[in-house]
CSV table of C-alpha atoms in Angstrom, one decimal:
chain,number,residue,atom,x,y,z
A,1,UNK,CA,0.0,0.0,0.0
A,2,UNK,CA,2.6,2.3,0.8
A,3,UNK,CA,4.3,1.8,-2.4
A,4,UNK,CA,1.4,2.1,-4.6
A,5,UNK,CA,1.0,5.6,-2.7
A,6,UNK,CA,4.5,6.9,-3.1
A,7,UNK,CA,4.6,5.9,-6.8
A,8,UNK,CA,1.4,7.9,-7.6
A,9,UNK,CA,2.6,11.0,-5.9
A,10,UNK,CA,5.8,10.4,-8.5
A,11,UNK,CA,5.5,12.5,-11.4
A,12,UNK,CA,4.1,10.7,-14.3
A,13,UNK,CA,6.8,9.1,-16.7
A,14,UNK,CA,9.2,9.8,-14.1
A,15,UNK,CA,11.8,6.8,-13.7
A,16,UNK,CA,11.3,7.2,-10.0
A,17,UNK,CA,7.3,6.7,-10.6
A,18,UNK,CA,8.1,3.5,-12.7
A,19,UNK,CA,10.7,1.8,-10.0
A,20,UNK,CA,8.6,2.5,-7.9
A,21,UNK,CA,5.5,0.9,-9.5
A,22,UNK,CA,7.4,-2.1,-10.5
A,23,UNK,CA,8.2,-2.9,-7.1
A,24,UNK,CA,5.1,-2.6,-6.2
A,25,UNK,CA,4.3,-5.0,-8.4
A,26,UNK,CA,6.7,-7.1,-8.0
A,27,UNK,CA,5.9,-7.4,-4.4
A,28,UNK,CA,2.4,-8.0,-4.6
A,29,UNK,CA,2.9,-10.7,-6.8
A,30,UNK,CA,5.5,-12.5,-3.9
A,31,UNK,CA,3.1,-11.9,-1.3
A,32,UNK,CA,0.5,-13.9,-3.6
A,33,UNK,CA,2.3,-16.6,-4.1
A,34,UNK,CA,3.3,-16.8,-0.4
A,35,UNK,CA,-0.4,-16.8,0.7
A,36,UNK,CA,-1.1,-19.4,-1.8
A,37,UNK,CA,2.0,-22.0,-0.7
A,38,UNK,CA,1.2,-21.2,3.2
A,39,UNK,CA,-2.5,-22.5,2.2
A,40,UNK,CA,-0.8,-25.6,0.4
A,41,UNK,CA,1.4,-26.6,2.9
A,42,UNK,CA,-0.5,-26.0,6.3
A,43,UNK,CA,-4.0,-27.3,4.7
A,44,UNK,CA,-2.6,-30.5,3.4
A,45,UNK,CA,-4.1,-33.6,5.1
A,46,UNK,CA,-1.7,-36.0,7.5
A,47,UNK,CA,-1.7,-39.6,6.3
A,48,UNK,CA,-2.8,-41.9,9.0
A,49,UNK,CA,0.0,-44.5,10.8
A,50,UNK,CA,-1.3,-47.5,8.8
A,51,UNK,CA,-0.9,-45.6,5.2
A,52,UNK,CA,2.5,-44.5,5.8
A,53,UNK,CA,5.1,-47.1,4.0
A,54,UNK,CA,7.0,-49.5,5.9
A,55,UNK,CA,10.5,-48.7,7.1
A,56,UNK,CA,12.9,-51.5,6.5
A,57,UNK,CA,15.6,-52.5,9.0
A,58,UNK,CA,18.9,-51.1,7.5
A,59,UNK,CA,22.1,-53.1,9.0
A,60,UNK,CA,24.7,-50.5,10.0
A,61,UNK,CA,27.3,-53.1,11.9
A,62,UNK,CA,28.5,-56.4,11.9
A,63,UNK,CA,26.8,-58.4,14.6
A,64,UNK,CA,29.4,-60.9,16.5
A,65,UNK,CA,28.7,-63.5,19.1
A,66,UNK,CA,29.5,-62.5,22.4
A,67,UNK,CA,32.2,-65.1,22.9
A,68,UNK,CA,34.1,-64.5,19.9
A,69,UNK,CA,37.5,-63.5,20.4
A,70,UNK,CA,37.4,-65.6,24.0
A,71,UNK,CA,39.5,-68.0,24.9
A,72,UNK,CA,37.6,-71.8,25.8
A,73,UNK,CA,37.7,-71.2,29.5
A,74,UNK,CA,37.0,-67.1,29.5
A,75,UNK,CA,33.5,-68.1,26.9
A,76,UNK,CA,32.3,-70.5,29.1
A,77,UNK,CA,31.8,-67.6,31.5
A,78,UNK,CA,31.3,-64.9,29.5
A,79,UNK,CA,28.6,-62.6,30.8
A,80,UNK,CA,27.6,-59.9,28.9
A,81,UNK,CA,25.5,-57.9,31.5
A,82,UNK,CA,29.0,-56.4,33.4
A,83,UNK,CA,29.7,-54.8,30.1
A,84,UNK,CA,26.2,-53.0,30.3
A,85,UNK,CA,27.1,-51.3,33.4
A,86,UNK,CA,28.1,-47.9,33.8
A,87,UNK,CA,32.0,-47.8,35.3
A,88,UNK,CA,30.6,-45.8,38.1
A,89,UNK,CA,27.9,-48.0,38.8
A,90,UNK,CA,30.7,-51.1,38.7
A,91,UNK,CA,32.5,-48.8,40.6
A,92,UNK,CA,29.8,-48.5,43.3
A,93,UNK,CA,28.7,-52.2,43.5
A,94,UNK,CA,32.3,-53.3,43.6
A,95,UNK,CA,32.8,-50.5,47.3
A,96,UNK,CA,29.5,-52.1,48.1
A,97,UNK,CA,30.5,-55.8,48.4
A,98,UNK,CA,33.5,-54.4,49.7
A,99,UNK,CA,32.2,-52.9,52.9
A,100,UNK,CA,29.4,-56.3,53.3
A,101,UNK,CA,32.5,-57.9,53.8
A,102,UNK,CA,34.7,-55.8,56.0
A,103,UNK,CA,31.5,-55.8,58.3
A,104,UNK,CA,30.9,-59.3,58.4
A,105,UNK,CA,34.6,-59.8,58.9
A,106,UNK,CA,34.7,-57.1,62.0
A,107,UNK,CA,31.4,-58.9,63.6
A,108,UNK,CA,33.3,-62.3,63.3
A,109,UNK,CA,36.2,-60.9,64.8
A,110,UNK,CA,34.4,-59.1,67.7
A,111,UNK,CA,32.5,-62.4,67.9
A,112,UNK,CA,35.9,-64.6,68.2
A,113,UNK,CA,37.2,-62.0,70.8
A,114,UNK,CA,33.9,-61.4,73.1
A,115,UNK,CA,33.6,-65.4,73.2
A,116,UNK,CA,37.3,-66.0,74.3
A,117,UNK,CA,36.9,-63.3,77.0
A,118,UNK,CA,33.7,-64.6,78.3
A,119,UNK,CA,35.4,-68.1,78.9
A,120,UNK,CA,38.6,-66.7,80.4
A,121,UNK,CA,36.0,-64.9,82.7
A,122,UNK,CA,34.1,-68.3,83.6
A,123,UNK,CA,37.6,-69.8,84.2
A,124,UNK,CA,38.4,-67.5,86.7
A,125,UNK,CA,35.4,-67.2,88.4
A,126,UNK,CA,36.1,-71.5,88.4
A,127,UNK,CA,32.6,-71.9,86.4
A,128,UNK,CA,30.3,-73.8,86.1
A,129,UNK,CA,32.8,-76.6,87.3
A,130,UNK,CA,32.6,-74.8,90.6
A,131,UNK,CA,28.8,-74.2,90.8
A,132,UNK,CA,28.4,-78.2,90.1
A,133,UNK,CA,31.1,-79.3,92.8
A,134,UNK,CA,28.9,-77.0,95.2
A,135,UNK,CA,25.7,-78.0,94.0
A,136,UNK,CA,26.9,-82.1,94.7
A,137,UNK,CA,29.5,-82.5,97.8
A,138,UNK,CA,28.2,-78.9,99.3
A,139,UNK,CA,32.3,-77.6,98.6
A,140,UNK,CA,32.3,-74.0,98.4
A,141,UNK,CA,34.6,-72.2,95.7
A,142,UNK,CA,37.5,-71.3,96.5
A,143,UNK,CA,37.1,-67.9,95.9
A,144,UNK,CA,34.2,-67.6,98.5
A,145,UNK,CA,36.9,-69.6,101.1
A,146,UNK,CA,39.1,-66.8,100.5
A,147,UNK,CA,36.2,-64.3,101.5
A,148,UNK,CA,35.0,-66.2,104.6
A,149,UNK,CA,38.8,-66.7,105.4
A,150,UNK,CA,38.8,-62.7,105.0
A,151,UNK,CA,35.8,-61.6,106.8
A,152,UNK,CA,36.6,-61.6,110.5
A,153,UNK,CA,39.3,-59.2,109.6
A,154,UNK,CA,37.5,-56.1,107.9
A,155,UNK,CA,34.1,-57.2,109.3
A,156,UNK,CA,33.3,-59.3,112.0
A,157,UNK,CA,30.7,-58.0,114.8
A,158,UNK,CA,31.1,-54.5,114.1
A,159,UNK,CA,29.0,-54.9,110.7
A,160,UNK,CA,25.8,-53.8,110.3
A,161,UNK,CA,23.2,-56.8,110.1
A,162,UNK,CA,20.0,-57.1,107.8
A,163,UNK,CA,18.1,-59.3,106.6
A,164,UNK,CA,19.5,-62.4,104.8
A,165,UNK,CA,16.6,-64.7,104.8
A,166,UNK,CA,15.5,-64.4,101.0
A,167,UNK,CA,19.3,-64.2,99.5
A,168,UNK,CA,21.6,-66.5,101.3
A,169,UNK,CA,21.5,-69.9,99.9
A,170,UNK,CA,21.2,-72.2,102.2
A,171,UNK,CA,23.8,-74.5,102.0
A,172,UNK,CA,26.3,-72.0,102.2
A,173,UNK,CA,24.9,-70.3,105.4
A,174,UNK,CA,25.6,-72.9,107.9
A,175,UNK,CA,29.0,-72.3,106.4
A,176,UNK,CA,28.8,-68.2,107.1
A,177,UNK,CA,28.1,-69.0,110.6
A,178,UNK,CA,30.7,-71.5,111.6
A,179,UNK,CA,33.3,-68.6,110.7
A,180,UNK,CA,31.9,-66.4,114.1
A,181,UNK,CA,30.1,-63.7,113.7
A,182,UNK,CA,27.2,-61.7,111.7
A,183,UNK,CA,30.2,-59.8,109.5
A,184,UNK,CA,31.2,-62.8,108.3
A,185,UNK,CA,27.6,-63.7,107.2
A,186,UNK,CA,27.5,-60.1,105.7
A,187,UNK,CA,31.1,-60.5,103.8
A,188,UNK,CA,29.9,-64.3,102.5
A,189,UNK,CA,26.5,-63.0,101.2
A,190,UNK,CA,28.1,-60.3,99.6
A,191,UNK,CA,30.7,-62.3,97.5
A,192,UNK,CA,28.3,-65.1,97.0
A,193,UNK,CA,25.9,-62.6,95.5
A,194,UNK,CA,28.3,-61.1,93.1
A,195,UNK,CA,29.4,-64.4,92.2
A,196,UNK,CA,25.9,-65.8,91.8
A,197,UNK,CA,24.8,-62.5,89.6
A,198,UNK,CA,28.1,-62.5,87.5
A,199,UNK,CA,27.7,-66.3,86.8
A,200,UNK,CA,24.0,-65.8,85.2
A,201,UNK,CA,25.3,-63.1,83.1
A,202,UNK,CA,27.7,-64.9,81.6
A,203,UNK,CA,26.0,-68.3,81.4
A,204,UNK,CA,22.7,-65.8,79.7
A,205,UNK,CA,25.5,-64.7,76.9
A,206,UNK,CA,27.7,-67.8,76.6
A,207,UNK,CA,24.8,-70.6,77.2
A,208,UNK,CA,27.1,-72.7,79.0
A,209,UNK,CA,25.8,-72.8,82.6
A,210,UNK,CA,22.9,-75.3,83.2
A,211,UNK,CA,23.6,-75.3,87.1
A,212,UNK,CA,22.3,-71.4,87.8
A,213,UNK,CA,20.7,-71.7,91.3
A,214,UNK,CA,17.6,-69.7,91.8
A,215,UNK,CA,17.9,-69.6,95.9
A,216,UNK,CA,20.7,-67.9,96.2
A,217,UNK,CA,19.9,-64.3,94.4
A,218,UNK,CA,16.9,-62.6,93.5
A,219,UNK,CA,17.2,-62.7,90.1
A,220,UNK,CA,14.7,-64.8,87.8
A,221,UNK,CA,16.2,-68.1,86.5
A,222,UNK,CA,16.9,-68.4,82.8
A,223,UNK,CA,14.3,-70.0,81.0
């Protein structure tokens, strides 16, 4: 529009008027043909899926067999899902399996070691071989001789008395008594608990003490 207006403001036969009027021309005749190729292209109907033509499969590599280039003993395990992993991912399963094993390998260890303490304790404490002598010929062990052996000297009379009647066992009070005195009773009950208590725990972790006497501390039997 703007050139059909400038070239009939030209004068007439002017060479400006007739540039300017074949440009005008020119470019109405390009807009045309652009309106009319927008309408063909953008108006033209989509085949369906099923009318297109079939692609055919086009072979762009050789395909090999997996365990070509293998020796006998490396195809008879060949696995080809490895390959399929990232390197990080290998990476990451390979630290994986690494620390399942250092675990299991530290619990083993601990394991070992806690087990090997828990029968040097039971060795010194002379169990359960001691808890059965007492239990059949009524021989005290000889760490609770010691104590009776002991007591007159740090307790004898001057310790304060309570009441024994649930704790004591009774085959080792007759014992407490025959030493003189209600310290000594104290002193025996006190080492006879600790004894008594420190055997359960370690026969309730090791499972190797099927003597544990119920009468002699207040704590419930195993089951």
């Amino acid at each position: 529009e703007l050139m059909r207006r400038a070239a009939a403001a030209a004068p007439d036969g002017s060479p400006e008027r007739r540039s300017l009027e074949d440009e005008s021309s020119s470019l109405s005749q390009r807009t045309r043909q652009a309106e009319q190729d927008n309408a063909t292209i953008y108006q033209d109907p989509v085949p369906s899926a099923g009318a297109l033509p079939r692609l055919e499969p086009k072979l762009f590599v050789k395909p090999i067999r997996p365990e070509e280039g293998l020796s006998s003993a490396q195809a008879a395990y060949a696995d080809a899902f490895p390959a399929l992993l990232p390197a990080a991912t290998a990476a990451a399963v390979t630290q994986f399996h690494g620390e399942v094993h250092a675990k299991l390998h530290d619990l083993s260890t601990r394991t070992t070691s806690d087990a090997e303490k828990a029968q040097k304790a039971l060795a010194e404490l002379e169990l359960p071989q001691a808890l059965e002598a007492c239990e059949a010929d009524k021989r005290l062990p000889a760490r609770l001789v010691r104590a009776i052996a002991k007591a007159p000297a740090t307790g004898g009379r001057e310790a304060t008395p309570r009441d024994t009647s649930r704790t004591c066992p009774r085959h080792v009070r007759p014992q407490a008594q025959a030493t003189g005195g209600v310290g000594v009773l104290e002193e025996l009950l006190s080492a006879c608990t600790a004894l008594e208590k420190e055997a359960h725990c370690v026969a309730q972790r090791e499972e190797t003490c099927h003597v544990y006497c119920a009468r002699c501390v207040d704590v419930p039997p195993r089951a």
